[in-house]
Amino acid sequence: MWISFVLLFGLVLRRSNCEYDRNNAATGIKLSTNNELSVSASNAFLNFGVVINPFNSSTKDVRKHCNVGYVSTDYFVHSIGVIGAASNGTNREMFMFAFAGEITTKSTLFICLVTVSRSTCNAQHQMTVLHSADKPQNYFLIGIDSHATFVYGFTSTMVFKLEIATNQIVQNLTLETLWPSIIFLPHAFGFSDQWAVVVGYGFNRSEKKNYAIMECLIDLISLISYSCETLIVESTYLVPSNLLSYNELYEVSVAIRHENVLVGIHRLNTIVILKKNQTSLTKIHVYTVTSSSLTSFGRLVGWVDEQTIAVVAYHSLYSSWSQSQIFFYDKNSVSSTSPLYTFPNNQQTIGNQLFQPHFVRLVITSNGNLALLTDYSLVIIVPASPINYASMWVEPSATAFVFYYSPTPCIGGTFSHEFGLGPCTICLPGTRNPGIARSDGTSCISCSRNNSNSYCPLAALVEFDLNTMTSYSQVTAYPVSADTTNFDDILLENMFETDSNFSCMIISPFFWTLIAGAFAFSVWIMMAVIKLGKWQQYNRYRTRVKTIFMHTDLIREGQRWVGGLATIAIIVLVSFAYWFSASFLKRYPIEEVSEPANFACDSTLINAKFATGLDLLAIPQSIDAQRMFNLLDNQIFNITVELINTGFTCDSISVQENLIGTQYANLILSCERSKWNAVTSVTFTLPDHYSSVQLNMTGPHWASAVRICLRGESQTIMNTMLHALDFCQLFSAPNQTLAHASTIPFIMTKIINITKSMEKNRPITYSGLWLSSVHGASLFNEAFYTEFGNYLRYTFALTTIRITFDERSFYIKNIQEPIVRTRQTVFQALLFTSLVIELFGFSFLLAKLFVLPIIRRMLAICHKYRDRAQHTLSSQSANMGSIYINLEVERWPAVECLPSNQFQPNDIDDIEIDCISHELRRHIYLPNYPCKYLWTRQTAEPRLICLEKSKDESGDRLENSNSQLH
Ligand SMILES: *[C@@H]1O[C@H](CO)[C@@H](O)[C@H](O)[C@H]1NC(C)=O
Ligand SMILES: *[C@@H]1O[C@H](CO)[C@@H](O)[C@H](O)[C@H]1NC(C)=O
Ligand SMILES: *[C@@H]1O[C@H](CO)[C@@H](O)[C@H](O)[C@H]1NC(C)=O
Ligand SMILES: *[C@@H]1O[C@H](CO)[C@@H](O)[C@H](O)[C@H]1NC(C)=O
């Protein structure tokens, strides 16, 4: 509104008086500032904006803003020069400035000293008329030496020197007098205390060459020119009319600090640094900076201090606050990537009250304070800030044309180590600044790093423990089927498992079978002992036990009591097999198996086999499977973005869904900021699975780690189950900060688990989960700053994170089915039982065929060499097994009695066999010991009767006391 008024006013004036462009703030010198006073002139408003004490407002020396109107409406002000506090008095009440003006109606040039009272804003004018001209001046520049004793002025034709104290022109001369040998058009100048540098276009009178940019060093005391040099050799002819009248393209700028001179030639994107050497200037550096986004480099120049220069250029990128930007450089290193910082930047912004201005005048005072004039005649006042402060924009409370910046403590994660104009710079890794102002040393304090997880990255606010925010995913590798998926094999393997591990042994069927076998063996030994020993009183029990075992014999179908003994082992083994089978059955599906298998050595044993593969989404699905797909497709995703170690607050964050083109829709978000650990967490619901969403974070902040989480709720419909989604991915880079525009591409893949049921006729169970992964996220781009300049870190108004989603055209299909189902197990168990019985039978058969004959043979050999002290009478039948008859009669020598004829014990009831006995040891027949076998059906035990003829001719009948039938 205000500005449109200015424009309208300007247009009206321009029409009425086209020679004087009252709207153009760029011509002449419309802003002059020193540490005490700043004055800007607006020909459109016929007003001087006077700011007393512009840079630091204290209670002692308060800042005062005065509007001083032009005395007459036909004044046109060309240039201003501030003088400062009037030398008359020390109470800092009166402030002075000078202006060079023209009475438009009469084309009369004058110079005027104005004294403004701080308390009343009243102004006194002291006007000195120079001369009348026949046409308006294009250049009427004035300047004041650094001691504020004289005002020096250049018109198109003359130079003059006015003493401020007396308001007298003490010297005046024409340009030809000053520069007799050259034609020279001054365009800009800079003043030191005793000398000045005038830059303009000129050529040597004698040579009559083309105009070129020249610098002339003049002595202010005697107002003589020391030297004039061509600064840049032009490659083309310059059109004189462009130089004679005001044409912004041909403007040049000059700044002086001590002996250093800086000249900006924006037409050539060039700056020249010179150094005064007695009576001439020596070129130190000539820098030409060109880049696609940078034009008019050198439009305005200034010295911040002896080392640092400020150069204004038009910059089309990275700045939303203004069209021109000030680049600050070290004077020895000037290139498109080497600025130390820029103004404006994201800490030192320019409010939109200034309409993205161009800067038309830049003044940096001797104390390093900055004043700017914009193309709309608005003034920006930026005081230099102390250590750990940066001068930041102050929102004006009312309509104003002077906008102030004020030193503000560095924001979290930054520090500033020197007095100056720039923004605070980020804390280096290993240091942090929680955002507390400190005026001593640096405000980035060292991280204690007492914890190995201490995460103290670039631009840190706090010492963060990254372990409190880790990445995680629900997805684990789908199990692989065991080596054996055949129940027979599993059963056999586990039944005959031998492992020295105690816990395994204790449940090993083989172990318990061995124990049962050992028990059976000990029973057998006991039985043998009872039989071999002469404990006839136990024979009764022995027979009973034998009968019992005979009945339990599974191997020989009740034929042998030893078989009954072996059956104990069989029962143990088979019971284990049944227990195993029953327990194994329950270990399905894997999702419901939580405890380790305590019935087998391998505690991971499960009754499931797995198959996994990829399948195309495009292939039509069954109704049941389709339900699973629908559930997955309709799952609502919540995204949580956690910015770690960041200064971004909830107010500065918004989320949008990017639509077609540049259209977008804002999304509702919930945001939480945890101040103590500097985490800002934003949660929002994704509109649909293919949305592209964008987080917009405004402000001069960073983050050095970002965790992004994707969550969705679970849902179950019939036998179809959608798993809750919970996925988090952490991105961190300790030596980098979040890029100004980063992307996180999510790739989603469906995982469908198909679980076949235990019973064949029951429905299949489906469960689904989204597998999310992030591939190729680019969140940190230190390379960008390395390539294009570290200063860019501080230039972005907006930090964005774009999150995109894409789904794979296939899905992962996992199939789980039981190794064995109930009915099969019953059958398998039966088979195993019969197998075990067969095995035992087989081992009996083996024993009978191979072991027994060997034992027998060995026994026979043993018998042959038996100790003499033992008398054994044995007999052997050739047929139908063996019959040994041992007669141990102490008084009788050992006698072996061989049957004299063959006999079949089963064939005949009672037999009586003559046998020839002989003494074993001597192998001599003892004819005097005739013996006879007696075998009766009732006793089933043959008896041997021998008669001793030598001693008792009557024939003592001797009955063996201990004969055994095997
Ligand atoms: C000097 O100061 C006195 C009062 O302090 C004032 O009357 C006088 O006008 C001042 N002179 C100038 C030139 O400002
Ligand atoms: C310039 O100087 C001359 C004499 O050197 C004098 O006559 C003339 O008045 C002066 N001009 C002004 C504007 O003071
Ligand atoms: C100063 O200028 C003189 C000649 O004018 C030259 O010889 C000398 O080297 C210069 N000194 C420097 C420091 O440039
Ligand atoms: C997703 O966000 C919505 C709205 O904020 C909330 O009601 C829902 O519980 C969230 N779901 C999950 C899984 O966090």
PDB file of N, CA, C and O and ligand atoms in Angstrom, residues 277-278 280 282, ligand 3:
ATOM      1  N   ASN A 277      50.170   3.687  -2.653  1.00  0.00           N
ATOM      2  CA  ASN A 277      51.626   3.666  -2.509  1.00  0.00           C
ATOM      3  C   ASN A 277      52.093   5.077  -2.808  1.00  0.00           C
ATOM      4  O   ASN A 277      52.217   5.454  -3.952  1.00  0.00           O
ATOM      5  N   GLN A 278      52.268   5.851  -1.753  1.00  0.00           N
ATOM      6  CA  GLN A 278      52.660   7.261  -1.873  1.00  0.00           C
ATOM      7  C   GLN A 278      51.667   8.021  -2.750  1.00  0.00           C
ATOM      8  O   GLN A 278      50.597   8.356  -2.266  1.00  0.00           O
ATOM      9  N   SER A 280      50.521   6.934  -5.818  1.00  0.00           N
ATOM     10  CA  SER A 280      49.835   6.140  -6.839  1.00  0.00           C
ATOM     11  C   SER A 280      49.161   4.944  -6.178  1.00  0.00           C
ATOM     12  O   SER A 280      49.383   4.655  -4.996  1.00  0.00           O
ATOM     13  N   THR A 282      48.516   0.825  -6.408  1.00  0.00           N
ATOM     14  CA  THR A 282      49.058  -0.399  -6.991  1.00  0.00           C
ATOM     15  C   THR A 282      47.952  -1.452  -6.992  1.00  0.00           C
ATOM     16  O   THR A 282      47.292  -1.674  -5.964  1.00  0.00           O
TER      17      THR A 282
HETATM   18  C1  LIG B   3      55.438   2.091  -4.926  1.00  0.00           C
HETATM   19  O1  LIG B   3      55.607   2.743  -6.117  1.00  0.00           O
HETATM   20  C2  LIG B   3      56.927   2.822  -6.588  1.00  0.00           C
HETATM   21  C3  LIG B   3      56.910   3.610  -7.853  1.00  0.00           C
HETATM   22  O2  LIG B   3      55.896   4.485  -7.913  1.00  0.00           O
HETATM   23  C4  LIG B   3      57.440   1.439  -6.797  1.00  0.00           C
HETATM   24  O3  LIG B   3      58.765   1.455  -7.209  1.00  0.00           O
HETATM   25  C5  LIG B   3      57.305   0.643  -5.550  1.00  0.00           C
HETATM   26  O4  LIG B   3      57.680  -0.708  -5.776  1.00  0.00           O
HETATM   27  C6  LIG B   3      55.889   0.667  -5.052  1.00  0.00           C
HETATM   28  N1  LIG B   3      55.798  -0.038  -3.826  1.00  0.00           N
HETATM   29  C7  LIG B   3      54.929  -0.992  -3.623  1.00  0.00           C
HETATM   30  C8  LIG B   3      54.931  -1.598  -2.280  1.00  0.00           C
HETATM   31  O5  LIG B   3      54.167  -1.363  -4.496  1.00  0.00           O
END
